[in-house]
Tab-separated table of C-alpha atoms in Angstrom:
chain	number	residue	atom	x	y	z
I	1	MET	CA	-178.259	-82.545	20.614
I	2	ILE	CA	-179.858	-85.251	22.973
I	3	ALA	CA	-178.645	-88.813	22.696
I	4	LEU	CA	-180.290	-92.133	23.946
I	5	ALA	CA	-178.426	-95.154	24.683
I	6	ASP	CA	-180.517	-98.166	24.895
I	7	CYS	CA	-179.092	-101.589	26.025
I	8	ASN	CA	-179.860	-104.355	23.216
I	9	ASN	CA	-182.154	-107.258	24.810
I	10	PHE	CA	-180.795	-106.149	28.263
I	11	PHE	CA	-181.903	-108.812	30.741
I	12	ALA	CA	-180.891	-111.675	28.015
I	13	SER	CA	-177.663	-109.807	27.277
I	14	CYS	CA	-176.762	-109.775	30.980
I	15	GLU	CA	-177.117	-113.400	31.164
I	16	ARG	CA	-174.820	-113.595	28.221
I	17	SER	CA	-172.235	-111.686	29.267
I	18	ILE	CA	-171.440	-114.247	31.958
I	19	ARG	CA	-171.843	-117.249	29.738
I	20	PRO	CA	-170.146	-116.337	26.419
I	21	GLU	CA	-170.635	-119.555	25.298
I	22	LEU	CA	-174.508	-118.743	24.850
I	23	GLU	CA	-173.595	-116.192	21.868
I	24	GLY	CA	-175.697	-117.059	18.964
I	25	LYS	CA	-177.843	-119.038	21.381
I	26	PRO	CA	-181.823	-118.279	21.846
I	27	ILE	CA	-182.386	-116.887	25.132
I	28	VAL	CA	-185.340	-115.909	27.173
I	29	VAL	CA	-185.297	-114.346	30.614
I	30	LEU	CA	-188.960	-115.338	33.204
I	31	SER	CA	-190.796	-112.886	35.597
I	32	ASN	CA	-190.019	-113.199	39.174
I	33	ASN	CA	-192.299	-116.243	39.494
I	34	ASP	CA	-191.719	-117.644	36.193
I	35	GLY	CA	-194.842	-117.050	34.553
I	36	CYS	CA	-193.968	-115.183	31.398
I	37	ILE	CA	-191.399	-114.115	29.184
I	38	ILE	CA	-189.995	-110.561	30.164
I	39	ALA	CA	-186.613	-110.667	27.948
I	40	ARG	CA	-185.700	-112.471	24.682
I	41	SER	CA	-182.458	-112.626	22.434
I	42	ASN	CA	-182.673	-111.644	19.176
I	43	GLU	CA	-182.261	-115.453	18.037
I	44	ALA	CA	-185.344	-116.196	20.335
I	45	LYS	CA	-187.402	-113.872	19.081
I	46	ALA	CA	-186.515	-114.761	15.486
I	47	LEU	CA	-188.168	-118.237	16.947
I	48	GLY	CA	-191.380	-116.429	17.630
I	49	TYR	CA	-191.305	-115.887	21.091
I	50	LYS	CA	-193.373	-112.804	22.446
I	51	MET	CA	-192.768	-110.405	25.148
I	52	GLY	CA	-195.147	-111.254	28.343
I	53	GLU	CA	-195.919	-115.030	26.712
I	54	PRO	CA	-197.191	-117.108	29.069
I	55	VAL	CA	-194.689	-120.025	30.002
I	56	PHE	CA	-196.998	-122.712	30.238
I	57	LYS	CA	-198.360	-121.872	26.524
I	58	VAL	CA	-194.873	-122.604	25.087
I	59	ARG	CA	-192.893	-125.126	27.529
I	60	ASP	CA	-192.950	-127.590	25.083
I	61	LYS	CA	-191.699	-125.454	22.117
I	62	LEU	CA	-188.893	-123.883	24.450
I	63	ILE	CA	-187.276	-127.617	25.163
I	64	ARG	CA	-187.780	-128.476	21.604
I	65	ASP	CA	-186.203	-125.383	20.425
I	66	GLN	CA	-183.434	-125.627	23.112
I	67	VAL	CA	-184.038	-122.295	24.390
I	68	HIS	CA	-181.718	-121.386	27.111
I	69	ILE	CA	-184.377	-120.346	29.874
I	70	PHE	CA	-183.365	-118.035	32.898
I	71	SER	CA	-185.076	-116.755	36.019
I	72	GLY	CA	-184.722	-112.867	36.528
I	73	ASN	CA	-182.074	-111.868	38.296
I	74	VAL	CA	-183.188	-108.190	39.246
I	75	ALA	CA	-179.923	-107.852	41.400
I	76	PHE	CA	-177.365	-108.457	38.851
I	77	TYR	CA	-179.185	-106.677	36.377
I	78	ARG	CA	-179.251	-103.566	38.629
I	79	GLU	CA	-175.617	-104.018	39.198
I	80	VAL	CA	-174.766	-104.377	35.443
I	81	SER	CA	-177.050	-101.308	34.814
I	82	GLU	CA	-175.135	-98.945	37.185
I	83	LYS	CA	-172.022	-100.057	35.849
I	84	ILE	CA	-173.077	-98.919	32.269
I	85	MET	CA	-174.689	-95.891	33.808
I	86	ARG	CA	-171.405	-94.860	35.486
I	87	ILE	CA	-169.240	-95.162	31.772
I	88	LEU	CA	-172.105	-92.955	30.181
I	89	ALA	CA	-172.011	-90.274	32.648
I	90	SER	CA	-168.393	-89.916	32.485
I	91	GLU	CA	-168.497	-88.865	29.029
I	92	CYS	CA	-171.404	-86.197	28.698
I	93	ASN	CA	-172.265	-83.113	30.438
I	94	ALA	CA	-175.870	-84.343	31.950
I	95	MET	CA	-177.588	-87.451	31.827
I	96	GLU	CA	-181.052	-88.662	32.705
I	97	VAL	CA	-181.223	-92.169	33.722
I	98	TYR	CA	-184.934	-93.235	32.050
I	99	SER	CA	-185.100	-96.746	33.028
I	100	ILE	CA	-182.712	-99.841	34.007
I	101	ASP	CA	-181.432	-100.015	30.466
I	102	GLU	CA	-181.998	-96.516	29.006
I	103	ALA	CA	-180.360	-93.114	29.162
I	104	PHE	CA	-180.761	-89.814	27.764
I	105	MET	CA	-177.465	-87.750	27.276
I	106	ASP	CA	-176.648	-84.296	26.680
I	107	PHE	CA	-174.524	-83.990	23.496
I	108	THR	CA	-175.014	-79.998	23.072
I	109	ASP	CA	-171.371	-79.420	22.894
I	110	VAL	CA	-170.377	-82.692	21.223
I	111	ALA	CA	-168.458	-81.655	17.808
I	112	ALA	CA	-168.885	-85.246	16.482
I	113	PRO	CA	-171.910	-86.799	18.173
I	114	ASP	CA	-171.739	-89.754	16.167
I	115	GLU	CA	-167.819	-90.577	16.674
I	116	LYS	CA	-168.592	-89.941	20.415
I	117	ALA	CA	-171.366	-92.331	20.663
I	118	ILE	CA	-169.332	-95.104	18.717
I	119	PHE	CA	-166.655	-94.664	21.356
I	120	LEU	CA	-169.293	-94.877	24.343
I	121	ARG	CA	-170.956	-98.101	22.677
I	122	GLU	CA	-167.438	-99.677	22.466
I	123	GLN	CA	-166.335	-98.601	25.887
I	124	VAL	CA	-169.655	-100.247	27.696
I	125	LEU	CA	-169.185	-103.549	25.532
I	126	LYS	CA	-165.792	-103.592	26.462
I	127	GLU	CA	-166.124	-103.424	30.194
I	128	THR	CA	-169.710	-104.727	30.641
I	129	LYS	CA	-170.066	-106.910	27.650
I	130	ILE	CA	-173.440	-105.481	26.811
I	131	PRO	CA	-174.246	-104.140	23.513
I	132	ILE	CA	-176.048	-100.846	23.163
I	133	SER	CA	-177.514	-98.595	20.665
I	134	VAL	CA	-177.308	-94.987	20.476
I	135	GLY	CA	-179.911	-92.642	18.771
I	136	ILE	CA	-178.973	-89.031	18.221
I	137	ALA	CA	-181.317	-85.889	17.764
I	138	LYS	CA	-182.175	-82.934	18.322
I	139	THR	CA	-185.006	-83.824	20.671
I	140	LYS	CA	-186.089	-86.697	23.137
I	141	VAL	CA	-188.811	-88.146	20.711
I	142	LEU	CA	-186.564	-87.978	17.953
I	143	ALA	CA	-183.726	-89.362	19.711
I	144	LYS	CA	-185.840	-92.321	20.736
I	145	LEU	CA	-186.852	-92.999	17.131
I	146	ALA	CA	-183.105	-92.438	16.173
I	147	SER	CA	-182.274	-95.322	18.673
I	148	HIS	CA	-184.703	-97.723	17.291
I	149	ILE	CA	-183.341	-97.204	13.907
I	150	ALA	CA	-180.055	-97.558	15.202
I	151	LYS	CA	-180.769	-101.102	16.689
I	152	LYS	CA	-182.696	-102.274	13.973
I	153	HIS	CA	-181.143	-101.028	10.682
I	154	THR	CA	-177.510	-100.095	11.222
I	155	GLY	CA	-174.365	-102.215	11.733
I	156	SER	CA	-172.635	-99.664	13.659
I	157	GLY	CA	-175.482	-99.594	16.434
I	158	VAL	CA	-175.424	-95.690	15.913
I	159	PHE	CA	-177.622	-93.537	14.156
I	160	VAL	CA	-177.947	-89.833	13.910
I	161	LEU	CA	-181.311	-88.349	12.518
I	162	LYS	CA	-181.396	-85.118	11.195
I	163	GLY	CA	-182.015	-83.255	8.243
I	164	GLU	CA	-185.744	-82.473	7.275
I	165	LYS	CA	-186.060	-85.164	4.441
I	166	LEU	CA	-184.117	-87.989	6.406
I	167	ILE	CA	-186.550	-86.871	9.454
I	168	GLU	CA	-189.575	-86.934	7.264
I	169	ARG	CA	-188.857	-90.157	5.730
I	170	ALA	CA	-188.255	-91.753	9.182
I	171	LEU	CA	-191.418	-90.352	10.816
I	172	SER	CA	-193.256	-91.669	7.376
I	173	TYR	CA	-191.980	-95.140	8.378
I	174	TYR	CA	-193.105	-95.271	11.688
I	175	SER	CA	-196.947	-95.498	13.227
I	176	VAL	CA	-198.120	-93.491	15.949
I	177	GLU	CA	-198.458	-96.260	18.104
I	178	GLN	CA	-194.463	-96.671	17.763
I	179	LEU	CA	-193.869	-93.363	19.251
I	180	TRP	CA	-192.235	-92.899	22.655
I	181	GLY	CA	-195.085	-91.846	24.892
I	182	VAL	CA	-198.120	-92.507	22.725
I	183	GLY	CA	-200.353	-95.373	24.405
I	184	ARG	CA	-203.123	-97.568	23.348
I	185	LYS	CA	-205.960	-94.898	24.167
I	186	GLN	CA	-204.254	-92.467	22.517
I	187	THR	CA	-203.367	-94.577	19.178
I	188	HIS	CA	-207.073	-95.227	19.181
I	189	LEU	CA	-208.036	-91.719	19.258
I	190	LEU	CA	-205.780	-90.514	16.473
I	191	ASN	CA	-206.673	-93.624	14.098
I	192	GLU	CA	-210.232	-92.547	14.409
I	193	LYS	CA	-208.943	-88.817	13.148
I	194	GLY	CA	-207.325	-90.527	10.434
I	195	ILE	CA	-203.599	-90.371	11.778
I	196	PHE	CA	-201.720	-93.201	11.511
I	197	GLN	CA	-198.257	-92.649	10.651
I	198	ALA	CA	-195.586	-90.477	12.620
I	199	SER	CA	-195.680	-88.108	9.829
I	200	GLN	CA	-199.191	-87.277	9.769
I	201	LEU	CA	-199.255	-86.587	13.589
I	202	ALA	CA	-196.211	-84.336	13.091
I	203	LYS	CA	-198.612	-82.072	10.655
I	204	THR	CA	-201.765	-82.205	13.323
I	205	ASP	CA	-203.385	-79.040	14.686
I	206	GLU	CA	-202.259	-78.002	18.187
I	207	VAL	CA	-205.357	-76.731	18.760
I	208	TRP	CA	-207.037	-79.896	18.396
I	209	LEU	CA	-203.908	-81.646	20.472
I	210	ARG	CA	-204.491	-79.450	23.227
I	211	ARG	CA	-208.081	-80.095	23.712
I	212	HIS	CA	-208.025	-84.064	22.755
I	213	MET	CA	-204.489	-84.948	24.385
I	214	ASN	CA	-203.613	-81.881	26.655
I	215	ILE	CA	-200.381	-80.419	26.516
I	216	ILE	CA	-198.435	-83.491	26.653
I	217	GLY	CA	-199.766	-84.349	22.915
I	218	VAL	CA	-198.783	-80.669	22.319
I	219	CYS	CA	-195.109	-81.294	23.524
I	220	LEU	CA	-194.848	-84.376	21.513
I	221	VAL	CA	-195.966	-82.837	18.269
I	222	ARG	CA	-193.459	-80.255	18.849
I	223	GLU	CA	-190.650	-82.541	19.526
I	224	LEU	CA	-191.540	-84.434	16.326
I	225	ASN	CA	-190.653	-81.066	14.419
I	226	GLY	CA	-187.470	-80.810	16.151
I	227	ILE	CA	-188.446	-78.279	18.889
I	228	PRO	CA	-187.141	-79.209	22.372
I	229	SER	CA	-190.230	-79.593	24.846
I	230	PHE	CA	-189.213	-82.405	27.441
I	231	ASP	CA	-186.364	-81.558	29.338
I	232	LEU	CA	-183.696	-83.622	30.365
I	233	VAL	CA	-184.246	-84.774	33.829
I	234	GLU	CA	-181.185	-85.393	35.864
I	235	ASN	CA	-182.509	-86.218	39.204
I	236	ARG	CA	-185.796	-88.074	38.879
I	237	PRO	CA	-188.235	-87.475	42.108
I	238	SER	CA	-188.349	-90.475	44.404
I	239	LYS	CA	-191.247	-93.061	44.049
I	240	LYS	CA	-194.279	-92.086	46.481
I	241	SER	CA	-194.775	-95.815	47.179
I	242	ILE	CA	-192.626	-99.121	46.644
I	243	MET	CA	-194.637	-102.466	46.187
I	244	THR	CA	-193.027	-105.681	46.316
I	245	SER	CA	-195.244	-108.749	45.605
I	246	ARG	CA	-195.603	-112.021	43.935
I	247	SER	CA	-197.759	-114.933	42.641
I	248	PHE	CA	-197.318	-118.385	43.573
I	249	ARG	CA	-196.630	-121.138	41.562
I	250	GLN	CA	-197.997	-123.514	44.053
I	251	GLU	CA	-200.387	-122.192	46.536
I	252	VAL	CA	-199.198	-121.170	50.370
I	253	ASP	CA	-200.834	-122.707	53.293
I	254	SER	CA	-198.390	-122.440	55.897
I	255	PHE	CA	-198.275	-119.164	57.995
I	256	GLY	CA	-194.240	-119.543	58.559
I	257	ALA	CA	-193.667	-120.171	54.455
I	258	LEU	CA	-195.875	-116.805	53.798
I	259	ASN	CA	-194.234	-114.969	56.669
I	260	GLU	CA	-190.919	-115.790	55.063
I	261	VAL	CA	-191.710	-114.444	51.745
I	262	LEU	CA	-193.278	-111.373	52.899
I	263	SER	CA	-190.159	-111.006	55.277
I	264	ASN	CA	-188.038	-111.004	52.236
I	265	PHE	CA	-190.409	-108.653	50.415
I	266	ALA	CA	-190.169	-106.168	53.363
I	267	SER	CA	-186.516	-106.333	53.160
I	268	SER	CA	-186.443	-105.280	49.788
I	269	CYS	CA	-188.705	-102.459	50.020
I	270	ALA	CA	-186.530	-101.174	53.076
I	271	PHE	CA	-183.261	-101.415	50.580
I	272	LYS	CA	-185.085	-99.498	48.023
I	273	LEU	CA	-185.734	-96.886	50.412
I	274	ARG	CA	-182.496	-96.502	51.816
I	275	LYS	CA	-180.824	-96.426	48.091
I	276	GLN	CA	-183.157	-93.512	47.191
I	277	LYS	CA	-182.450	-91.782	50.805
I	278	THR	CA	-186.166	-92.190	51.917
I	279	ILE	CA	-188.381	-93.138	54.748
I	280	ALA	CA	-191.646	-94.523	54.879
I	281	LYS	CA	-194.433	-93.783	57.495
I	282	LYS	CA	-196.476	-96.653	56.349
I	283	VAL	CA	-196.212	-100.398	55.473
I	284	ALA	CA	-199.223	-102.290	54.501
I	285	VAL	CA	-199.432	-106.163	53.801
I	286	PHE	CA	-202.139	-108.115	51.354
I	287	ILE	CA	-202.513	-111.703	50.678
I	288	GLN	CA	-204.967	-113.108	48.472
I	289	THR	CA	-206.112	-116.465	47.579
I	290	ASN	CA	-206.530	-117.841	43.803
I	291	ARG	CA	-209.836	-115.836	42.816
I	292	PHE	CA	-210.081	-118.142	39.551
I	293	LYS	CA	-210.858	-121.619	41.694
I	294	SER	CA	-214.300	-121.828	42.609
I	295	ASP	CA	-214.018	-124.812	45.050
I	296	VAL	CA	-212.295	-123.131	47.689
I	297	LYS	CA	-212.395	-120.639	50.555
I	298	HIS	CA	-211.812	-117.064	49.173
I	299	HIS	CA	-210.102	-114.297	51.152
I	300	TYR	CA	-208.465	-111.025	50.645
I	301	GLY	CA	-206.460	-109.891	53.523
I	302	TYR	CA	-205.191	-106.210	53.652
I	303	LEU	CA	-203.837	-104.214	56.740
I	304	GLU	CA	-202.041	-100.975	56.682
I	305	VAL	CA	-199.672	-99.839	59.822
I	306	GLU	CA	-198.350	-96.513	60.530
I	307	PHE	CA	-194.985	-96.243	61.988
I	308	PRO	CA	-194.441	-93.907	65.257
I	309	THR	CA	-191.398	-92.855	63.406
I	310	ALA	CA	-191.303	-92.928	59.663
I	311	THR	CA	-187.979	-95.555	59.054
I	312	ASN	CA	-186.519	-97.284	56.306
I	313	ASP	CA	-184.822	-99.723	59.026
I	314	SER	CA	-185.154	-103.486	57.400
I	315	ILE	CA	-185.669	-104.795	61.261
I	316	GLU	CA	-188.561	-102.380	61.853
I	317	ILE	CA	-190.428	-102.857	58.516
I	318	ILE	CA	-190.286	-106.476	58.954
I	319	LYS	CA	-191.390	-106.553	62.465
I	320	ALA	CA	-194.399	-104.450	61.662
I	321	VAL	CA	-195.130	-106.992	58.487
I	322	TYR	CA	-195.159	-109.864	60.899
I	323	GLU	CA	-197.627	-108.176	63.095
I	324	ALA	CA	-199.913	-107.306	60.314
I	325	LEU	CA	-199.910	-110.862	58.695
I	326	ASP	CA	-200.420	-112.370	61.816
I	327	ARG	CA	-203.723	-110.277	62.299
I	328	VAL	CA	-204.971	-110.847	58.483
I	329	TYR	CA	-203.801	-114.554	57.719
I	330	ASP	CA	-206.596	-117.338	57.555
I	331	LYS	CA	-205.162	-120.777	58.577
I	332	ASP	CA	-208.073	-122.183	56.030
I	333	CYS	CA	-206.894	-120.747	52.992
I	334	PHE	CA	-204.605	-121.279	50.387
I	335	TYR	CA	-202.916	-118.178	49.178
I	336	LYS	CA	-201.717	-117.497	45.566
I	337	ARG	CA	-200.657	-113.956	46.021
I	338	ALA	CA	-198.962	-111.853	48.598
I	339	GLY	CA	-197.306	-108.332	48.656
I	340	VAL	CA	-195.688	-105.763	50.886
I	341	ILE	CA	-196.170	-101.791	50.218
I	342	VAL	CA	-194.423	-99.173	51.933
I	343	SER	CA	-196.080	-95.710	51.138
I	344	ASP	CA	-196.053	-91.825	52.624
I	345	ILE	CA	-192.408	-92.055	51.426
I	346	ILE	CA	-190.381	-88.554	52.100
I	347	PRO	CA	-186.544	-87.743	52.315
I	348	ASN	CA	-184.393	-89.038	55.065
I	349	GLN	CA	-183.726	-85.212	56.419
I	350	GLU	CA	-187.473	-84.638	57.083
I	351	ILE	CA	-187.674	-87.274	59.622
I	352	GLN	CA	-189.636	-86.575	62.668
I	353	LEU	CA	-188.906	-88.403	66.076
I	354	SER	CA	-191.906	-89.399	67.926
I	355	LEU	CA	-192.207	-88.522	71.684
I	356	PHE	CA	-192.596	-92.147	72.733
I	357	SER	CA	-189.638	-93.476	70.477
I	358	LYS	CA	-186.888	-95.440	72.363
I	359	GLN	CA	-184.789	-96.281	69.207
I	360	ASP	CA	-181.494	-95.033	68.675
I	361	ILE	CA	-182.221	-93.781	64.865
I	362	ALA	CA	-178.206	-93.074	64.224
I	363	LYS	CA	-177.032	-96.285	65.278
I	364	ARG	CA	-179.548	-98.414	63.665
I	365	ALA	CA	-178.776	-96.237	60.522
I	366	LYS	CA	-175.152	-97.257	60.806
I	367	LEU	CA	-176.179	-100.875	60.822
I	368	MET	CA	-178.298	-100.881	57.974
I	369	LYS	CA	-175.423	-99.410	56.261
I	370	VAL	CA	-173.208	-102.036	56.908
I	371	TYR	CA	-175.795	-104.391	56.055
I	372	ASP	CA	-176.315	-103.179	52.567
I	373	ASP	CA	-172.504	-102.749	52.191
I	374	ILE	CA	-171.832	-106.378	52.958
I	375	ASN	CA	-174.586	-107.434	50.346
I	376	ARG	CA	-173.169	-105.168	47.818
I	377	LYS	CA	-170.125	-106.587	47.801
I	378	MET	CA	-170.880	-110.187	48.587
I	379	GLY	CA	-174.393	-110.532	46.410
I	380	GLU	CA	-177.665	-109.801	47.673
I	381	GLY	CA	-179.148	-112.311	50.045
I	382	THR	CA	-176.036	-112.916	51.869
I	383	LEU	CA	-176.698	-111.035	54.768
I	384	ARG	CA	-180.369	-111.166	56.027
I	385	LEU	CA	-182.420	-111.618	58.974
I	386	SER	CA	-183.129	-115.416	60.497
I	387	ILE	CA	-187.017	-114.552	59.815
I	388	GLN	CA	-186.210	-114.258	56.190
I	389	GLY	CA	-185.242	-118.222	55.905
I	390	GLY	CA	-182.318	-119.534	53.621
I	391	GLY	CA	-183.241	-117.510	50.611
């Protein structure tokens, strides 16, 4: 059996976990530039707020409805997520962390999976104050469906989806677009063939699926029929590129201000590299004016820099970003968006030193470890390079 633990309204629940007085009150969390809504409490959903809704369109309504608004705090959410994952991992044979708020668990040898799930739910709530839902079934696709039922239609927050009649009933209730792994393009294709419900998809011919949706479509249907076809992935492959970018509320026309923002982006990318024990061979910087304005000078600046030696060192990456920005910046422009991308990412142990490198790699790695340890204990941004500004 596979269990899927899914944190309820995760970002909103994280904010409420440190502000218990907000229990029962509407909460929305905004994207990193406060441009749109990326999370809502159940109370905010009931008031009609939509995921991805631009804030400027509903600002007056938010004030009128007395909704509590928070800017996204990714560092805090990540910290809470890691604590939840540790609790879950301690109580199962194997686990796949699927996203910041979801994890698949192997419940194969669990005698009473529903009781185990209730226990885990209570432990997570007790230690983190975050409510979770747990769906249990034979396959990952059915477990995903079960977790949705657990969240929406049970009081316990736990649901075991098993037995032909119960599975058939659940599949007839959900449309294909609600299934895990089915996107807009696939939904349109299936609807054109007259397949609207998950129960119809479960009976679809595999030959047609292989031709039109390749092997993924075949595996999806097999999973709907209780045949495990997607393995539990305990260690996900490292990302091949990492980007940190932002659209600004007010356009930036100062090299210093732009460099401060990009230095922080570079620092974030470097931290992510170190966290997944990887190094990058290249870093790129891009800056862009507002393409929707017709009365201004337009400019898109992009420059990629290759390191002599692949690195995850914040100092080296920030230095390269500064030099790249200096070459692409146009003082006559007002910039609306900017970002940093590290790419050609490889594992730490595959580092190849340059013949002309004078840097003490081991010494700098120790420095970065101290840097990360302090920021982990004292809060992200406690220790920073002067070029990053005051935060």
